[in-house]
Tab-separated table of C-alpha atoms in Angstrom:
chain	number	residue	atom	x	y	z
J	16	UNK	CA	0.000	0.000	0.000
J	17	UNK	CA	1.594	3.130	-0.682
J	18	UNK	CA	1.071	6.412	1.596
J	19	UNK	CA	0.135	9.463	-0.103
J	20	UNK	CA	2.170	12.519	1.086
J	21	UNK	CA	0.555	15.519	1.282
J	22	UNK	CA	1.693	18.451	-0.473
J	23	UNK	CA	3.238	21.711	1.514
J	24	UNK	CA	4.702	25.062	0.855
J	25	UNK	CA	6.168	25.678	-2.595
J	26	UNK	CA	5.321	21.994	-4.140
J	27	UNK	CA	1.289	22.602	-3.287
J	28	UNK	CA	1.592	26.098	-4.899
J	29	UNK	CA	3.557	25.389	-7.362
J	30	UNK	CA	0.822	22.560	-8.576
J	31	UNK	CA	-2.055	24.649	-7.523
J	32	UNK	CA	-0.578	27.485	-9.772
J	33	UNK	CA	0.316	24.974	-12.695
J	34	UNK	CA	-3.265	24.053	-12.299
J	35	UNK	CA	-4.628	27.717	-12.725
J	36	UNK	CA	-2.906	28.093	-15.829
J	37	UNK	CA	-4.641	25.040	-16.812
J	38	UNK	CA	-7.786	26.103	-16.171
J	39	UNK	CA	-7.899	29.777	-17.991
J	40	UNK	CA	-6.133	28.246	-21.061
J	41	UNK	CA	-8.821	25.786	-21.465
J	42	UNK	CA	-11.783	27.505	-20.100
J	43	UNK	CA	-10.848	30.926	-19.943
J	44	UNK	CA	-11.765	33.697	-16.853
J	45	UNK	CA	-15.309	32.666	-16.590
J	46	UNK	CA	-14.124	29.081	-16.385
J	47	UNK	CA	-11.406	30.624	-13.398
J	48	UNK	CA	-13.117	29.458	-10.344
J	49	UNK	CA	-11.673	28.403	-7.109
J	50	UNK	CA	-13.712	24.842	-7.543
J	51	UNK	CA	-12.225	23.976	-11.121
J	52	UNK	CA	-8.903	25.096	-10.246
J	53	UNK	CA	-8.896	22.862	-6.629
J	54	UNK	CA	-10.468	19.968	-8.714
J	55	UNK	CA	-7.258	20.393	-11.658
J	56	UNK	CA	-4.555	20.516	-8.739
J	57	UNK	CA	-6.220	18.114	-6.431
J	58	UNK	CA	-6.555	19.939	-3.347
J	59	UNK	CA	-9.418	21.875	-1.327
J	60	UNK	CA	-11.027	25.646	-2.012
J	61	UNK	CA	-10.276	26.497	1.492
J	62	UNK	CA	-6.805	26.035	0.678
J	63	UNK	CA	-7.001	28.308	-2.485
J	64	UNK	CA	-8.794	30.905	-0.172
J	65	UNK	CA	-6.283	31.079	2.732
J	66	UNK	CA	-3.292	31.773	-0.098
J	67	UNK	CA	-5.160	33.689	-2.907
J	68	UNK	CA	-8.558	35.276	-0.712
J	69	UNK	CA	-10.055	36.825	-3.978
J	70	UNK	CA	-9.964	35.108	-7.196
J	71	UNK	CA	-7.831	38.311	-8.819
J	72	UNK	CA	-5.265	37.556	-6.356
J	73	UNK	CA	-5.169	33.891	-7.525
J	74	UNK	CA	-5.104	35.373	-11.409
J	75	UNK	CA	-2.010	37.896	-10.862
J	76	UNK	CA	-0.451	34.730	-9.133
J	77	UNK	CA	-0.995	32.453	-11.974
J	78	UNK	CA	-0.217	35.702	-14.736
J	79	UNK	CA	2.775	36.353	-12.839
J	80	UNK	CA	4.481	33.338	-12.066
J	81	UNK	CA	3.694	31.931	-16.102
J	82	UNK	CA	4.765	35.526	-17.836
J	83	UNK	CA	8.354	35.420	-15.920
J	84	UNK	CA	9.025	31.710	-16.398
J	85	UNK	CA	9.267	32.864	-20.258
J	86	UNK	CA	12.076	35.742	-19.240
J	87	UNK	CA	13.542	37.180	-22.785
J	88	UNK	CA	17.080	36.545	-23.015
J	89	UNK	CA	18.666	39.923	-24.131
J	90	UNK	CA	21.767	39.318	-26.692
J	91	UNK	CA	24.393	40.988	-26.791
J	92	UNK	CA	26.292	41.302	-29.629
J	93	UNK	CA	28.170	44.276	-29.470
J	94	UNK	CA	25.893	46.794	-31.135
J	95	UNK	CA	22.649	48.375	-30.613
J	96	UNK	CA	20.636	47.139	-34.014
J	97	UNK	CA	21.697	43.646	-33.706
J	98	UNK	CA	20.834	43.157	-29.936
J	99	UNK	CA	17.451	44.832	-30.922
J	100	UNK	CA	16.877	42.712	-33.266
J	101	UNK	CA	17.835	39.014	-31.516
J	102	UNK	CA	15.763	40.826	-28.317
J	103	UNK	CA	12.738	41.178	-30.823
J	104	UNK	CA	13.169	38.030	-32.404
J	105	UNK	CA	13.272	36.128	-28.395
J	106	UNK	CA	10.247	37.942	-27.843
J	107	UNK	CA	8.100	37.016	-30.868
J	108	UNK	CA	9.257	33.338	-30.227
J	109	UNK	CA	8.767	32.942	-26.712
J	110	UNK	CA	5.530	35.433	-25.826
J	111	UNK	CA	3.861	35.343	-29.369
J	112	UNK	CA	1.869	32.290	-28.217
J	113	UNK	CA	1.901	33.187	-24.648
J	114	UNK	CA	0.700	36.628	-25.385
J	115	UNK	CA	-2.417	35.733	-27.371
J	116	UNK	CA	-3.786	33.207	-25.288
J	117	UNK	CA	-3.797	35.647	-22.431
J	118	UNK	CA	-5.277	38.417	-24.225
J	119	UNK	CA	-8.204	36.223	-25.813
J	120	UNK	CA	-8.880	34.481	-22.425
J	121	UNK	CA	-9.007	37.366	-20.587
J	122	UNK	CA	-11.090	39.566	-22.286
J	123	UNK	CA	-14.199	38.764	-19.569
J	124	UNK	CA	-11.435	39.725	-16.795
J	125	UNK	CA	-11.547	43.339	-18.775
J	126	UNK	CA	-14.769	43.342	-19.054
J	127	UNK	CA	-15.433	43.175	-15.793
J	128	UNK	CA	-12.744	44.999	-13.894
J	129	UNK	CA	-12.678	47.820	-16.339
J	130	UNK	CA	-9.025	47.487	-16.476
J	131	UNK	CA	-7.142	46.911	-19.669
J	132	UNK	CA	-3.962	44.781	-21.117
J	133	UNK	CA	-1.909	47.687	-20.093
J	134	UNK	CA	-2.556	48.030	-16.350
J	135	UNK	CA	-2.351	44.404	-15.994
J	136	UNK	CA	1.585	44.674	-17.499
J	137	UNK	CA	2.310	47.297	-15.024
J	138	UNK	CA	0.536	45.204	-12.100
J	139	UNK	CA	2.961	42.387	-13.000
J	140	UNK	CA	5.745	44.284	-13.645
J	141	UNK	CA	8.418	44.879	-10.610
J	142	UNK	CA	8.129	48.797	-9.875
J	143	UNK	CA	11.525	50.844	-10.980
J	144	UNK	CA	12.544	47.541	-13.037
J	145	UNK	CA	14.261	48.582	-16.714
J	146	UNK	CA	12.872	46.851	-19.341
J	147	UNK	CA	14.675	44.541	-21.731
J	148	UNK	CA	14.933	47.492	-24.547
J	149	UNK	CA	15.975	50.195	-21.973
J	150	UNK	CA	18.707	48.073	-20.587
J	151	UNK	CA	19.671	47.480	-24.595
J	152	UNK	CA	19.886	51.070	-24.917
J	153	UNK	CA	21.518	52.030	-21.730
J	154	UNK	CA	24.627	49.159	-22.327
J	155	UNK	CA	24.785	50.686	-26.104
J	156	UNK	CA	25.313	54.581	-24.113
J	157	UNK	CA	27.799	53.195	-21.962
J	158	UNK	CA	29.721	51.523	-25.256
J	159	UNK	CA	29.880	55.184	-26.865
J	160	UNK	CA	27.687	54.277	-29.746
J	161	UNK	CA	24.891	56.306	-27.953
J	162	UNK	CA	24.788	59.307	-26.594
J	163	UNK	CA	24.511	58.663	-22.853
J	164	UNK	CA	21.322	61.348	-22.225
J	165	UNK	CA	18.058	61.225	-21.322
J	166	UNK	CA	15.246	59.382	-23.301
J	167	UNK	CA	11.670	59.052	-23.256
J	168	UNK	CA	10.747	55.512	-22.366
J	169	UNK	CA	7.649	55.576	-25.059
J	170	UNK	CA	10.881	56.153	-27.958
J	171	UNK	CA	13.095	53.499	-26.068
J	172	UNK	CA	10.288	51.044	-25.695
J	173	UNK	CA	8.587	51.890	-29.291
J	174	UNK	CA	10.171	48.610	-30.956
J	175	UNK	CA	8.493	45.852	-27.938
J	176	UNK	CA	5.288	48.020	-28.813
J	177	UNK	CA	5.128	47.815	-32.273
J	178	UNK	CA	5.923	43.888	-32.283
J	179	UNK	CA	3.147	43.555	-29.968
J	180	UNK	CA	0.781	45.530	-32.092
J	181	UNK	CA	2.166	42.914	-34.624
J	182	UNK	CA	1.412	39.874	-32.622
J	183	UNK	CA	-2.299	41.651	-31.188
J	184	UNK	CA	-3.228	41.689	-34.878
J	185	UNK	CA	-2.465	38.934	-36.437
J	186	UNK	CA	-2.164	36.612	-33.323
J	187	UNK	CA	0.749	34.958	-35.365
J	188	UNK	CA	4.083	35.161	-35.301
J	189	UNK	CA	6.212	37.971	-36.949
J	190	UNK	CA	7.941	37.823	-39.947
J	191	UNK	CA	11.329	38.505	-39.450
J	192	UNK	CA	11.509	41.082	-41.951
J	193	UNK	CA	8.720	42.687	-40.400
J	194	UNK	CA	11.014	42.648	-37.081
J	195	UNK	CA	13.763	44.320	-38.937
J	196	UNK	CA	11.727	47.317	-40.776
J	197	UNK	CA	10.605	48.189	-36.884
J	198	UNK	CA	14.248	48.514	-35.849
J	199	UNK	CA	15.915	49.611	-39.240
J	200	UNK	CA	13.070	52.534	-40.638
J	201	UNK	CA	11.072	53.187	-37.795
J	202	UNK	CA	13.264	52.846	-34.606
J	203	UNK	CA	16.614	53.801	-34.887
J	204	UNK	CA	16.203	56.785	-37.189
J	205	UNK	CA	13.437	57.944	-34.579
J	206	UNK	CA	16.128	56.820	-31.413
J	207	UNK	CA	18.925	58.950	-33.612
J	208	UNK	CA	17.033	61.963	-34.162
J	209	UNK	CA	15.724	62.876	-30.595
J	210	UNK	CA	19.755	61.804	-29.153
């Protein structure tokens, strides 16, 4: 006969998280309830409620925990354009997927928090953390081939916005030479011209 253990600290979340994911990929928000989610990961609501109280504090826990396990590695090859480009390029192939499936199965969430695609990225996102793009930018200043002053984040940041415009519209992919016409003739003649 063999004893089943039960499940503690970082192992139960970690499955009752896994689980979560589970649930709003295949069911979506409205299908995001505490009695799916403790059915998926085999445990009890009451231990859902004592970790996660309201079910938007389970969701940022699930968003969270999924949307930094895919971390972008940032190249660098010893200019600006190409690290851009390899950064964009690890983006499209690791969140393309990732991003659509969250955007489609959270549209109820939207809907009925009133909040949008944007605030949820800066609820996940650590406060005062650089993104990928601005730490691209910041190593190119320090190698000279920048001018080390001040930049708006909404120029830095345009090329991660206009691939996910990319990915929001055609919930594909994008073409690599659609990758490189955002960093060749719209980003780094913009990024020049306001140095």
């Amino acid at each position: 006969m063999t004893l089943k253990t039960r499940r503690r600290g970082a192992e139960l979340e970690d499955a009752i998280v896994a689980a979560a994911w589970d649930v709003l990929v295949e069911s979506g928000y409205p299908g995001f309830t505490y009695e799916a989610i403790a059915a998926r990961a085999g445990t009890s609501r009451p231990v859902l409620y004592r970790r996660w109280p309201q079910r938007e504090d389970l969701l940022l826990a699930t968003l969270n925990r999924v949307w930094f396990s895919h971390a972008i590695p940032l190249p660098d090859t010893g200019n600006l354009r190409d690290d851009v480009i390899g950064f964009l390029r690890n983006a499209d192939a690791g969140r393309t997927r990732l991003l659509t499936t969250i955007s489609v199965q959270l549209m109820d969430y939207f809907r009925e928090s009133g909040s949008n695609f944007g605030e949820l990225r800066d609820r996940l996102r650590a406060p005062g953390q650089p993104t990928g793009l601005e730490r691209l930018v910041a190593r190119a200043a320090e190698r000279g081939e920048l001018p080390a002053v001040p930049r708006s984040p909404r120029v830095v940041n345009l090329p991660f916005d206009l691939l996910r415009h990319e990915m929001f519209m055609t919930l594909r992919p994008v073409p690599a030479e659609v990758i490189t016409e955002i960093v060749d003739d719209v980003w780094l003649p913009l990024l020049r011209s306001v140095a």
